[in-house]
Coordinates of C-alpha atoms and ligand atoms in Angstrom, one line a residue:
Chain A
M167 CA -46.7 34.4 43.0
T168 CA -49.7 36.3 44.1
K169 CA -51.0 35.2 47.4
C170 CA -54.3 34.3 48.9
K171 CA -55.9 37.2 50.9
F172 CA -56.2 34.9 53.9
C173 CA -53.3 32.6 53.9
N174 CA -49.8 32.2 52.2
K175 CA -51.0 29.9 49.5
E176 CA -51.0 30.7 45.8
S177 CA -53.8 32.5 44.4
Y178 CA -56.4 30.1 42.5
V179 CA -58.9 32.8 41.5
K180 CA -59.3 36.6 41.7
L181 CA -63.0 37.7 42.7
K182 CA -64.4 40.7 41.2
S183 CA -66.3 42.0 44.2
P184 CA -64.6 42.2 46.6
K185 CA -61.4 42.3 44.4
I186 CA -59.5 39.8 46.4
H187 CA -57.4 36.8 45.6
L188 CA -58.2 33.3 47.2
C189 CA -56.3 30.1 47.2
K190 CA -58.2 26.8 46.3
E191 CA -59.1 26.2 49.7
H192 CA -60.3 29.5 50.7
F193 CA -62.2 29.7 47.4
I194 CA -64.1 26.5 48.0
E195 CA -65.0 27.9 51.3
Y196 CA -66.1 31.2 49.8
F197 CA -68.1 29.5 47.2
E198 CA -70.0 27.3 49.4
N199 CA -70.8 30.1 51.8
K200 CA -71.9 32.2 48.9
V201 CA -74.3 29.5 47.7
E202 CA -75.6 28.9 51.4
K203 CA -76.3 32.7 51.7
S204 CA -78.3 32.6 48.6
I205 CA -80.4 29.7 49.8
K206 CA -81.2 31.4 53.0
K207 CA -81.7 34.8 51.4
Y208 CA -84.4 33.4 49.0
N209 CA -85.6 30.8 51.3
M210 CA -84.9 28.2 48.7
L211 CA -84.4 24.8 50.6
N212 CA -84.5 23.4 54.0
K213 CA -82.8 20.4 55.3
D214 CA -85.9 18.3 55.9
E215 CA -87.0 18.6 52.1
K216 CA -86.4 15.6 49.7
I217 CA -84.5 17.3 46.9
L218 CA -84.3 16.1 43.3
V219 CA -81.5 17.7 41.6
S220 CA -81.5 17.9 37.7
V221 CA -78.1 16.7 36.2
S222 CA -77.4 16.9 32.4
G223 CA -73.8 16.0 32.7
G224 CA -72.7 19.5 32.6
K225 CA -70.8 21.5 35.3
D226 CA -73.6 23.4 36.6
G227 CA -76.3 20.7 37.7
H228 CA -73.1 18.6 38.9
A229 CA -71.8 21.4 41.0
A230 CA -75.3 22.1 42.4
A231 CA -75.5 18.5 43.5
W232 CA -72.0 18.6 45.0
V233 CA -72.4 21.7 46.9
L234 CA -75.9 20.7 48.3
K235 CA -74.5 17.3 49.3
K236 CA -71.5 18.9 51.1
L237 CA -73.9 21.4 52.8
G238 CA -75.9 18.6 54.2
Y239 CA -79.1 18.4 52.1
N240 CA -81.0 15.5 51.2
I241 CA -80.5 15.1 47.5
E242 CA -81.1 12.5 44.8
L243 CA -80.0 12.9 41.1
F244 CA -82.2 12.8 38.0
H245 CA -81.2 12.5 34.4
I246 CA -82.8 12.1 31.2
N247 CA -81.3 10.1 28.4
L248 CA -82.4 12.3 25.3
G249 CA -80.8 9.8 22.8
I250 CA -78.7 12.6 21.2
K251 CA -75.7 10.8 19.6
G252 CA -72.3 11.3 21.3
F253 CA -73.7 13.9 23.7
S254 CA -76.0 11.6 25.6
E255 CA -73.4 8.9 26.0
S256 CA -70.8 11.0 27.6
S257 CA -73.5 12.8 29.6
L258 CA -74.7 9.4 30.9
K259 CA -71.0 8.5 31.9
A260 CA -70.5 11.8 33.6
V261 CA -73.6 11.6 35.7
E262 CA -72.9 7.9 36.7
E263 CA -69.3 9.1 37.9
L264 CA -71.0 11.9 39.9
A265 CA -73.6 9.8 41.6
K266 CA -70.8 7.1 42.4
K267 CA -68.6 10.0 44.1
L268 CA -71.5 11.5 45.9
N269 CA -72.8 8.2 46.8
V270 CA -76.6 9.4 46.2
P271 CA -79.2 7.5 44.1
L272 CA -79.3 8.5 40.5
H273 CA -82.6 8.2 38.6
I274 CA -82.2 7.9 34.9
I275 CA -85.2 8.0 32.4
N276 CA -85.0 7.3 28.8
L277 CA -86.9 9.6 26.5
K278 CA -87.5 6.8 24.0
D279 CA -89.3 4.6 26.6
I280 CA -91.8 7.4 27.2
T281 CA -92.3 8.9 23.8
G282 CA -91.1 6.2 21.5
K283 CA -88.7 8.8 20.1
T284 CA -85.4 10.4 20.9
L285 CA -84.6 14.0 20.4
E286 CA -82.6 12.9 17.1
D287 CA -86.1 11.8 15.6
I288 CA -88.2 14.9 16.3
R289 CA -88.6 17.7 13.9
G290 CA -89.1 21.4 14.7
K291 CA -87.2 23.5 17.2
K292 CA -85.2 20.9 19.2
C293 CA -84.1 23.3 22.0
S294 CA -87.5 24.5 22.7
I295 CA -88.9 20.9 22.6
C296 CA -86.1 19.7 24.8
G297 CA -86.7 22.3 27.3
I298 CA -90.4 21.3 27.6
T299 CA -89.5 17.7 27.8
K300 CA -87.0 18.1 30.5
R301 CA -89.1 20.4 32.6
Y302 CA -92.0 17.9 32.3
L303 CA -90.4 14.7 32.9
M304 CA -88.3 16.1 35.9
N305 CA -91.5 17.4 37.5
K306 CA -93.6 14.3 36.8
F307 CA -90.9 11.9 38.1
G308 CA -90.4 14.2 41.2
Y309 CA -94.3 14.4 41.9
E310 CA -94.9 10.8 41.5
H311 CA -91.9 9.9 43.8
G312 CA -92.5 12.0 46.6
F313 CA -89.7 14.8 46.1
D314 CA -90.5 18.2 47.6
V315 CA -88.5 20.5 45.3
I316 CA -86.5 20.3 42.1
V317 CA -82.9 22.0 41.9
T318 CA -81.6 23.0 38.5
G319 CA -78.1 24.5 37.9
H320 CA -79.1 27.7 36.1
N321 CA -76.5 30.3 36.8
L322 CA -76.4 34.1 36.8
D323 CA -75.2 34.1 33.2
D324 CA -78.2 32.0 32.0
E325 CA -80.5 34.4 34.0
V326 CA -79.3 37.5 32.6
S327 CA -79.1 36.1 29.1
F328 CA -82.7 34.9 29.6
I329 CA -84.0 38.2 31.0
L330 CA -82.3 40.4 28.0
N331 CA -83.5 38.0 25.4
N332 CA -87.2 38.5 26.7
I333 CA -86.7 42.2 27.0
L334 CA -85.3 42.2 23.4
N335 CA -88.6 40.3 22.4
W336 CA -90.9 42.2 24.9
N337 CA -92.1 38.8 26.4
I338 CA -93.7 40.7 29.3
R339 CA -95.3 37.5 30.5
Y340 CA -92.0 35.4 30.8
L341 CA -90.5 38.6 32.5
A342 CA -93.3 38.5 35.2
K343 CA -92.7 35.1 36.3
H344 CA -88.8 34.8 36.3
E345 CA -87.5 33.9 39.9
P346 CA -85.1 32.0 41.9
V347 CA -87.8 29.9 43.7
L348 CA -91.1 28.9 41.8
P349 CA -93.5 27.8 44.6
A350 CA -95.2 24.6 44.1
H351 CA -99.0 24.6 42.8
D352 CA -101.2 22.0 41.8
K353 CA -98.9 19.0 40.3
F354 CA -96.0 21.4 39.9
L355 CA -93.3 20.9 42.3
K356 CA -91.3 23.7 43.7
K357 CA -88.3 24.7 41.5
V358 CA -85.3 26.2 42.7
K359 CA -82.1 27.9 41.2
I360 CA -79.3 27.6 43.7
F361 CA -76.8 29.4 41.4
F362 CA -79.3 32.2 40.4
E363 CA -76.8 34.7 41.7
I364 CA -73.6 33.0 40.8
E365 CA -71.6 33.7 37.6
E366 CA -70.8 30.7 35.3
D367 CA -67.0 31.3 35.8
L368 CA -67.0 30.9 39.5
I369 CA -69.0 27.4 39.0
L370 CA -66.6 26.3 36.5
K371 CA -63.6 27.2 39.1
Y372 CA -65.4 25.4 41.8
A373 CA -66.1 22.2 39.7
E374 CA -62.3 22.3 38.9
A375 CA -61.2 22.8 42.3
E376 CA -63.4 20.0 43.6
N377 CA -62.5 17.6 40.9
I378 CA -66.2 17.2 40.0
P379 CA -66.7 14.8 37.3
F380 CA -68.6 16.6 34.2
T381 CA -68.7 16.5 30.6
T382 CA -67.7 19.4 28.2
V383 CA -69.4 17.8 25.2
K384 CA -71.9 20.2 24.0
C385 CA -75.2 19.1 22.4
R386 CA -74.9 19.6 18.6
F387 CA -78.4 21.0 18.3
A388 CA -78.0 23.8 20.6
E389 CA -79.4 26.9 19.0
K390 CA -76.8 29.1 20.7
A391 CA -76.4 32.0 18.0
I392 CA -78.5 34.4 19.7
T393 CA -77.9 33.3 23.3
L394 CA -74.0 33.6 22.5
K395 CA -74.5 37.1 21.7
H396 CA -76.3 37.9 24.8
R397 CA -73.4 36.2 26.8
E398 CA -70.7 38.0 24.9
Y399 CA -72.2 41.3 25.4
F400 CA -72.6 40.8 29.1
N401 CA -68.9 39.5 29.3
E402 CA -67.8 42.8 27.4
L403 CA -69.9 45.0 29.8
E404 CA -68.4 43.2 32.6
K405 CA -64.9 44.5 31.5
L406 CA -66.2 47.9 31.5
R407 CA -68.3 47.7 34.8
P408 CA -67.4 44.7 36.9
N409 CA -70.4 42.9 38.6
I410 CA -72.9 44.4 35.9
K411 CA -74.4 40.9 35.7
Y412 CA -75.2 40.6 39.3
Q413 CA -76.4 44.3 39.4
F414 CA -78.6 43.9 36.4
L415 CA -80.1 40.6 38.0
A416 CA -80.6 42.6 41.3
G417 CA -82.2 45.4 39.6
Y418 CA -84.5 43.0 37.8
M419 CA -85.6 41.4 41.0
K420 CA -86.3 44.8 42.4
N421 CA -88.2 46.2 39.7
R422 CA -89.6 43.1 37.8
R423 CA -93.3 44.0 39.6
I424 CA -93.7 46.3 36.4
F425 CA -93.9 43.3 34.3
K426 CA -96.9 42.1 36.3
C427 CA -98.8 45.2 36.6
E428 CA -101.2 44.4 33.8
E429 CA -101.3 40.8 34.2
D430 CA -104.7 39.3 35.0
E431 CA -104.2 37.0 37.6
N432 CA -107.2 34.8 36.8
F433 CA -105.3 32.3 34.8
E434 CA -106.7 28.8 35.7
F435 CA -104.6 25.5 35.5
R436 CA -106.3 22.2 34.6
E437 CA -105.1 18.5 34.1
C438 CA -104.0 17.4 30.9
E439 CA -106.5 15.2 29.1
I440 CA -103.6 12.8 28.2
C441 CA -101.3 12.5 31.0
G442 CA -103.2 14.1 33.8
M443 CA -100.3 16.5 34.9
T444 CA -101.1 20.1 35.5
S445 CA -101.5 22.0 32.2
A446 CA -102.4 25.4 31.0
G447 CA -104.4 24.0 28.2
R448 CA -106.4 20.8 27.4
I449 CA -103.5 19.1 26.4
C450 CA -100.0 20.0 28.1
S451 CA -97.1 21.1 25.9
F452 CA -95.2 17.8 26.6
C453 CA -98.1 15.8 25.2
R454 CA -98.5 18.1 22.3
V455 CA -94.9 18.3 21.1
W456 CA -94.4 14.6 21.4
K457 CA -97.8 14.0 19.8
L458 CA -98.9 11.6 22.5
Y459 CA -102.5 12.0 21.7
K460 CA -102.0 10.2 18.4
N461 CA -101.4 7.1 20.6
K462 CA -104.8 7.5 22.4
N463 CA -107.2 8.8 20.0
K464 CA -106.4 8.7 16.4
S465 CA -109.3 10.6 15.1
N466 CA -108.2 13.6 17.2
S467 CA -105.0 14.0 15.4
K468 CA -104.6 15.7 12.0
Chain B
M194 CA -73.2 44.6 -11.4
T195 CA -76.4 44.3 -9.1
K196 CA -79.1 46.3 -10.3
C197 CA -81.8 48.5 -8.7
K198 CA -85.1 46.7 -8.1
F199 CA -86.8 49.7 -9.9
C200 CA -84.6 50.5 -12.8
N201 CA -81.4 49.3 -14.7
K202 CA -79.1 51.5 -12.7
E203 CA -76.5 50.1 -10.4
S204 CA -77.3 49.2 -6.8
Y205 CA -76.3 52.0 -4.3
V206 CA -77.7 50.2 -1.1
K207 CA -79.1 47.0 0.0
L208 CA -82.1 47.5 2.2
K209 CA -82.6 44.7 4.8
S210 CA -86.4 44.9 4.9
P211 CA -87.6 44.4 2.2
K212 CA -84.3 42.8 1.0
I213 CA -84.0 45.0 -2.3
H214 CA -81.2 46.8 -4.1
L215 CA -81.9 50.4 -4.8
C216 CA -79.9 52.8 -7.1
K217 CA -78.9 56.3 -5.6
E218 CA -81.9 58.1 -7.1
H219 CA -84.5 55.4 -5.9
F220 CA -82.8 55.2 -2.6
I221 CA -83.3 59.1 -2.0
E222 CA -86.8 58.7 -2.9
Y223 CA -87.4 55.6 -0.7
F224 CA -85.5 57.4 2.2
E225 CA -87.6 60.7 2.0
N226 CA -90.8 58.7 1.8
K227 CA -89.7 56.8 4.8
V228 CA -89.1 59.8 6.9
E229 CA -92.4 61.4 5.7
K230 CA -94.1 58.2 6.8
S231 CA -92.6 58.4 10.2
I232 CA -93.6 62.1 10.4
K233 CA -97.3 61.3 9.6
K234 CA -97.5 58.1 11.6
Y235 CA -96.5 59.9 14.8
N236 CA -98.0 63.1 14.0
M237 CA -94.7 64.9 14.4
L238 CA -94.9 68.0 12.4
N239 CA -96.9 70.1 10.0
K240 CA -96.1 72.6 7.5
D241 CA -97.4 75.7 9.4
E242 CA -94.9 75.1 12.3
K243 CA -91.9 77.1 12.7
I244 CA -89.2 74.4 13.1
L245 CA -85.9 74.7 14.7
V246 CA -83.6 72.0 13.9
S247 CA -80.6 71.3 16.1
V248 CA -77.4 70.9 14.1
S249 CA -74.1 69.8 15.7
G250 CA -72.1 69.6 12.5
G251 CA -72.7 65.7 12.3
K252 CA -74.6 63.8 9.7
D253 CA -77.8 63.2 11.6
G254 CA -78.9 66.6 12.5
H255 CA -77.7 67.9 9.0
A256 CA -79.7 65.1 7.1
A257 CA -82.6 65.9 9.4
A258 CA -82.5 69.7 8.2
W259 CA -81.9 68.6 4.8
V260 CA -84.8 66.2 4.2
L261 CA -87.1 68.4 6.1
K262 CA -86.2 71.5 3.7
K263 CA -86.9 69.1 0.8
L264 CA -90.2 67.9 2.1
G265 CA -91.3 71.5 2.3
Y266 CA -91.1 72.2 5.9
N267 CA -90.4 75.7 7.4
I268 CA -87.0 75.2 9.2
E269 CA -84.1 77.3 10.5
L270 CA -81.0 75.9 12.0
F271 CA -79.6 76.3 15.6
H272 CA -76.0 75.4 16.6
I273 CA -74.2 75.8 19.9
N274 CA -70.4 76.4 20.0
L275 CA -69.4 74.5 22.7
G276 CA -65.7 75.5 22.7
I277 CA -64.1 72.2 22.4
K278 CA -60.8 72.4 20.5
G279 CA -60.7 71.0 17.1
F280 CA -64.2 69.7 17.5
S281 CA -66.0 73.1 17.6
E282 CA -64.1 74.7 14.8
S283 CA -64.9 71.8 12.3
S284 CA -68.5 71.7 13.7
L285 CA -69.1 75.3 13.0
K286 CA -67.5 75.3 9.6
A287 CA -70.0 72.2 8.5
V288 CA -72.9 74.0 9.8
E289 CA -72.3 77.3 8.0
E290 CA -71.9 75.2 4.8
L291 CA -75.1 73.4 5.4
A292 CA -76.9 76.8 6.1
K293 CA -75.5 78.1 2.9
K294 CA -76.4 75.0 0.7
L295 CA -80.0 75.0 2.3
N296 CA -80.4 78.7 2.2
V297 CA -82.0 78.9 5.7
P298 CA -81.2 81.0 8.7
L299 CA -78.5 79.7 11.2
H300 CA -78.6 80.8 14.8
I301 CA -75.4 80.2 16.6
I302 CA -74.9 80.6 20.4
N303 CA -71.6 80.6 22.0
L304 CA -71.7 78.7 25.3
K305 CA -69.0 81.0 26.7
D306 CA -71.2 84.1 26.1
I307 CA -73.7 82.7 28.4
T308 CA -71.8 80.8 31.0
G309 CA -68.4 82.4 30.8
K310 CA -67.0 79.1 30.4
T311 CA -66.5 76.3 27.5
L312 CA -67.0 72.7 27.9
E313 CA -63.2 72.4 28.1
D314 CA -63.4 74.4 31.4
I315 CA -65.8 72.6 33.3
R316 CA -65.1 69.6 35.5
G317 CA -67.3 66.6 36.0
K318 CA -69.2 64.2 33.5
K319 CA -68.6 66.4 30.4
C320 CA -71.2 64.3 28.3
S321 CA -73.7 64.7 30.8
I322 CA -73.2 68.3 31.1
C323 CA -73.2 68.7 27.6
G324 CA -76.5 67.1 27.1
I325 CA -78.2 69.1 29.8
T326 CA -76.6 72.3 28.2
K327 CA -77.7 71.7 24.7
R328 CA -81.2 70.8 25.5
Y329 CA -81.6 73.8 27.7
L330 CA -79.9 76.2 25.3
M331 CA -81.9 74.9 22.3
N332 CA -85.1 75.1 24.1
K333 CA -84.6 78.5 25.6
F334 CA -83.6 79.8 22.1
G335 CA -86.7 78.4 20.4
Y336 CA -89.0 79.6 23.1
E337 CA -87.8 83.0 23.1
H338 CA -87.8 83.3 19.4
G339 CA -91.3 82.1 18.6
F340 CA -90.4 78.4 17.4
D341 CA -93.2 75.8 17.7
V342 CA -91.0 72.8 17.8
I343 CA -87.6 71.5 18.0
V344 CA -86.2 68.8 15.7
T345 CA -83.1 66.7 16.6
G346 CA -81.3 64.0 14.5
H347 CA -81.5 61.1 17.0
N348 CA -81.7 57.9 15.1
L349 CA -83.0 54.4 15.6
D350 CA -79.4 53.3 16.8
D351 CA -79.3 56.1 19.4
E352 CA -82.8 55.1 20.7
V353 CA -82.3 51.4 21.0
S354 CA -78.9 52.0 22.6
F355 CA -80.5 54.4 25.1
I356 CA -83.5 52.3 26.0
L357 CA -81.2 49.2 26.4
N358 CA -78.9 51.4 28.6
N359 CA -81.7 52.3 30.7
I360 CA -82.9 48.7 31.2
L361 CA -79.6 47.6 32.1
N362 CA -79.6 50.2 34.8
W363 CA -83.4 49.7 35.5
N364 CA -84.0 53.6 35.1
I365 CA -87.8 53.1 35.1
R366 CA -88.6 56.7 35.0
Y367 CA -86.5 57.4 32.0
L368 CA -88.0 54.5 30.0
A369 CA -91.6 55.9 30.8
K370 CA -90.9 59.0 29.1
H371 CA -88.9 58.1 25.9
E372 CA -90.9 59.0 22.7
P373 CA -90.5 60.4 19.3
V374 CA -92.7 63.3 19.9
L375 CA -92.5 65.1 23.4
P376 CA -95.5 67.5 23.7
A377 CA -95.1 71.1 24.8
H378 CA -95.7 71.8 28.3
D379 CA -94.9 75.1 30.3
K380 CA -91.8 76.7 28.7
F381 CA -90.8 73.4 27.1
L382 CA -91.3 73.5 23.3
K383 CA -92.4 70.3 21.6
K384 CA -89.6 68.1 20.8
V385 CA -89.4 65.6 17.9
K386 CA -87.0 63.0 16.6
I387 CA -87.8 62.5 12.7
F388 CA -85.2 59.7 12.4
F389 CA -86.6 57.8 15.6
E390 CA -87.3 54.8 13.3
I391 CA -84.4 55.1 11.0
E392 CA -81.1 53.3 11.2
E393 CA -77.9 55.4 11.2
D394 CA -76.4 53.4 8.3
L395 CA -79.3 54.7 6.0
I396 CA -78.9 58.1 7.3
L397 CA -75.1 58.2 6.4
K398 CA -76.0 56.6 3.0
Y399 CA -78.5 59.3 2.4
A400 CA -76.1 62.2 3.6
E401 CA -73.6 60.8 1.2
A402 CA -76.1 60.4 -1.6
E403 CA -77.1 64.0 -1.4
N404 CA -73.7 65.3 -0.8
I405 CA -74.7 67.0 2.5
P406 CA -72.0 68.9 4.1
F407 CA -70.9 67.3 7.6
T408 CA -68.0 66.8 9.9
T409 CA -66.8 63.3 11.0
V410 CA -64.7 64.8 13.6
K411 CA -65.5 63.5 17.0
C412 CA -65.8 65.1 20.4
R413 CA -62.5 63.9 22.2
F414 CA -64.6 63.8 25.4
A415 CA -67.3 61.5 24.3
E416 CA -67.8 58.9 27.0
K417 CA -68.4 56.1 24.4
A418 CA -67.3 53.0 26.0
I419 CA -70.5 51.6 27.3
T420 CA -72.7 53.1 24.5
L421 CA -70.2 51.5 21.9
K422 CA -70.8 48.0 23.5
H423 CA -74.6 48.6 23.1
R424 CA -74.3 49.5 19.6
E425 CA -71.8 46.7 18.8
Y426 CA -74.3 44.4 20.3
F427 CA -77.2 45.4 18.3
N428 CA -75.1 45.4 15.3
E429 CA -74.1 41.8 16.0
L430 CA -77.8 40.8 16.6
E431 CA -78.9 42.4 13.2
K432 CA -76.5 40.0 11.7
L433 CA -78.7 37.0 12.9
R434 CA -82.0 38.9 12.9
P435 CA -82.3 41.6 10.3
N436 CA -84.4 44.5 11.7
I437 CA -84.2 43.5 15.3
K438 CA -83.4 47.1 16.2
Y439 CA -86.6 48.4 14.7
Q440 CA -88.6 45.3 16.1
F441 CA -87.0 46.1 19.6
L442 CA -88.2 49.8 19.2
A443 CA -91.6 48.9 18.0
G444 CA -92.0 46.4 20.9
Y445 CA -90.9 49.0 23.4
M446 CA -93.5 51.6 21.9
K447 CA -96.1 48.8 22.3
N448 CA -95.2 47.9 25.7
R449 CA -93.6 50.9 27.3
R450 CA -96.7 51.7 29.4
I451 CA -95.5 49.2 31.9
F452 CA -92.8 51.6 32.9
K453 CA -95.4 54.1 33.8
C454 CA -97.7 51.8 35.8
E455 CA -96.5 52.9 39.0
E456 CA -95.6 56.3 38.3
D457 CA -97.4 59.0 40.4
E458 CA -98.2 61.6 37.9
N459 CA -98.3 64.4 40.5
F460 CA -95.0 65.8 39.6
E461 CA -95.1 69.6 39.3
F462 CA -93.0 71.8 37.2
R463 CA -92.1 75.4 38.4
E464 CA -89.8 78.2 37.2
C465 CA -86.1 78.2 37.8
E466 CA -85.2 80.8 40.3
I467 CA -82.3 82.0 38.3
C468 CA -83.2 81.7 34.7
G469 CA -87.0 81.5 34.8
M470 CA -87.4 78.6 32.4
T471 CA -89.4 75.4 33.5
S472 CA -87.6 73.4 36.0
A473 CA -88.3 70.2 38.0
G474 CA -86.6 71.7 41.1
R475 CA -85.9 75.2 42.7
I476 CA -82.9 75.8 40.3
C477 CA -82.9 74.0 36.7
S478 CA -80.2 71.5 36.0
F479 CA -78.5 74.1 33.4
C480 CA -78.2 76.8 36.0
R481 CA -76.9 74.0 38.5
V482 CA -74.2 72.5 36.3
W483 CA -72.9 75.9 35.3
K484 CA -73.1 77.3 38.8
L485 CA -75.1 80.2 37.5
Y486 CA -76.4 80.9 41.0
K487 CA -72.9 82.1 42.1
N488 CA -73.3 85.1 39.9
K489 CA -76.4 86.1 41.4
N490 CA -76.2 85.4 45.1
K491 CA -72.7 84.5 46.4
S492 CA -74.1 83.5 49.8
N493 CA -76.1 80.7 48.3
S494 CA -73.0 79.0 46.9
K495 CA -70.7 76.6 48.6
Ligands
LIG152 ZN1 -56.0 30.8 51.3
LIG153 ZN1 -99.9 15.8 29.1
LIG154 ZN1 -83.2 52.7 -9.5
LIG155 ZN1 -82.3 78.1 35.4

């Protein structure tokens, strides 16, 4: 039996750096300390803020809510029912279970109530539409209900895969803006990724150690092919150079100014003509993808 | 039998973009045209220049020499005997065969004659030392014998793997300087990669179609682990998005100015105190790794 570095109990997890074994209890302590360190390091959150945690039913958002609650932050949960058969039902069940266990308010929004449609109904790139939709509805809800900040469960694996994907496609603009804390501006709330520096594996281990309820049902629309390749690649690299994900992210944070060096910062935001939320163009991307202008002014549609 | 797009002969290769089948003869024509287009596009070479092609015995350098000779360029071959058991013997045999078939001069340099050692003898990172050594000796020979330009066989796969590796490690300086044509300066000759835009697979197909002699024996010191992962990754990506290697390279060429945006261009070159070739420091990296200062001034060594 391999033992915990700090006590006589059995090893629950082997960390990569430092290379030590931890029992379940010491791992939970380690994990929560690690998250708290990230929060302090990037000045992510404080305990006076009213925090809205986005929960999809999966382990990452659930673990984020769980650890924040344990650390004494003031959180409520936000969930969007996307109306995806199978997936949305099991997601809903998991978030309700989580809210009950954490004893925190859960706000649920049904996509269909707002757009008249579900993600099943819409044509086009569902993953991209879903992303726009979730970001928009979460922000709008938080903004209208007096929240200070939105927390999402994006982890280190998500971040490095996102960065790499944007480098492969040379989306310089996206690379300029990617950070663990997006400050509030106009009607956009502050957005925080508390697991920015934390590997997916560890989050799963934490969720299991704490018996956090979550669903493992995956959305059947997920366009995972290319993202999966990035993830596989990083996992392969980790075998040769443990901690390369974190080092790649740290290098990105240190060097990402190069992606800004030609940017004209004169970009102006305005209010969407349909919904009034902050938008880069005349009509925000949410109103655009859900064709909400059609409801207001038929003559503008084509 | 799948037929060639342009004649009735059997398909020899299926191109990815455009997606067409070509017979051996039409593929050879296509390949040579493609190389000539690269040469024109980047203003790589002209027919008055005295060109030294670096040949290691492998397919890439050999195909480079072969296609340049066929296109009517004025080439000679340069080979370094590194003294690596097994590998160096079969390399030497292949370059001699190539020179004979092409009927061009072949210049061979023995590492041991210059440094007193082979690559077997030296300690440290052999791959990195080998790279420094080959670049140095090739340049010095070309400079001292009145060549205008050095051509190497680096292909698209080498380039994208190199770029990705340097992004993973955030070696911004390396990324600023990477190009198909490095202009001459001081005692550095112009350096050209004629296969910069051409996938390794196609080069192999060309070498086989033309019966170019080359060795498939690999150097047993090659530190391939991480490079292999990059190559595997790109090959996996190609399956999902054909031509992504080329698009990544093209995007790099379009955007690489961002890696230069903070560089201070006041860097000064001087002459190496030992060998007199152009150097970034007091002693050039070649003289440093082979400890050539020891021969000149014992008191400076440690
Ligand atoms: Zn313990
Ligand atoms: Zn809108
Ligand atoms: Zn043909
Ligand atoms: Zn020197």
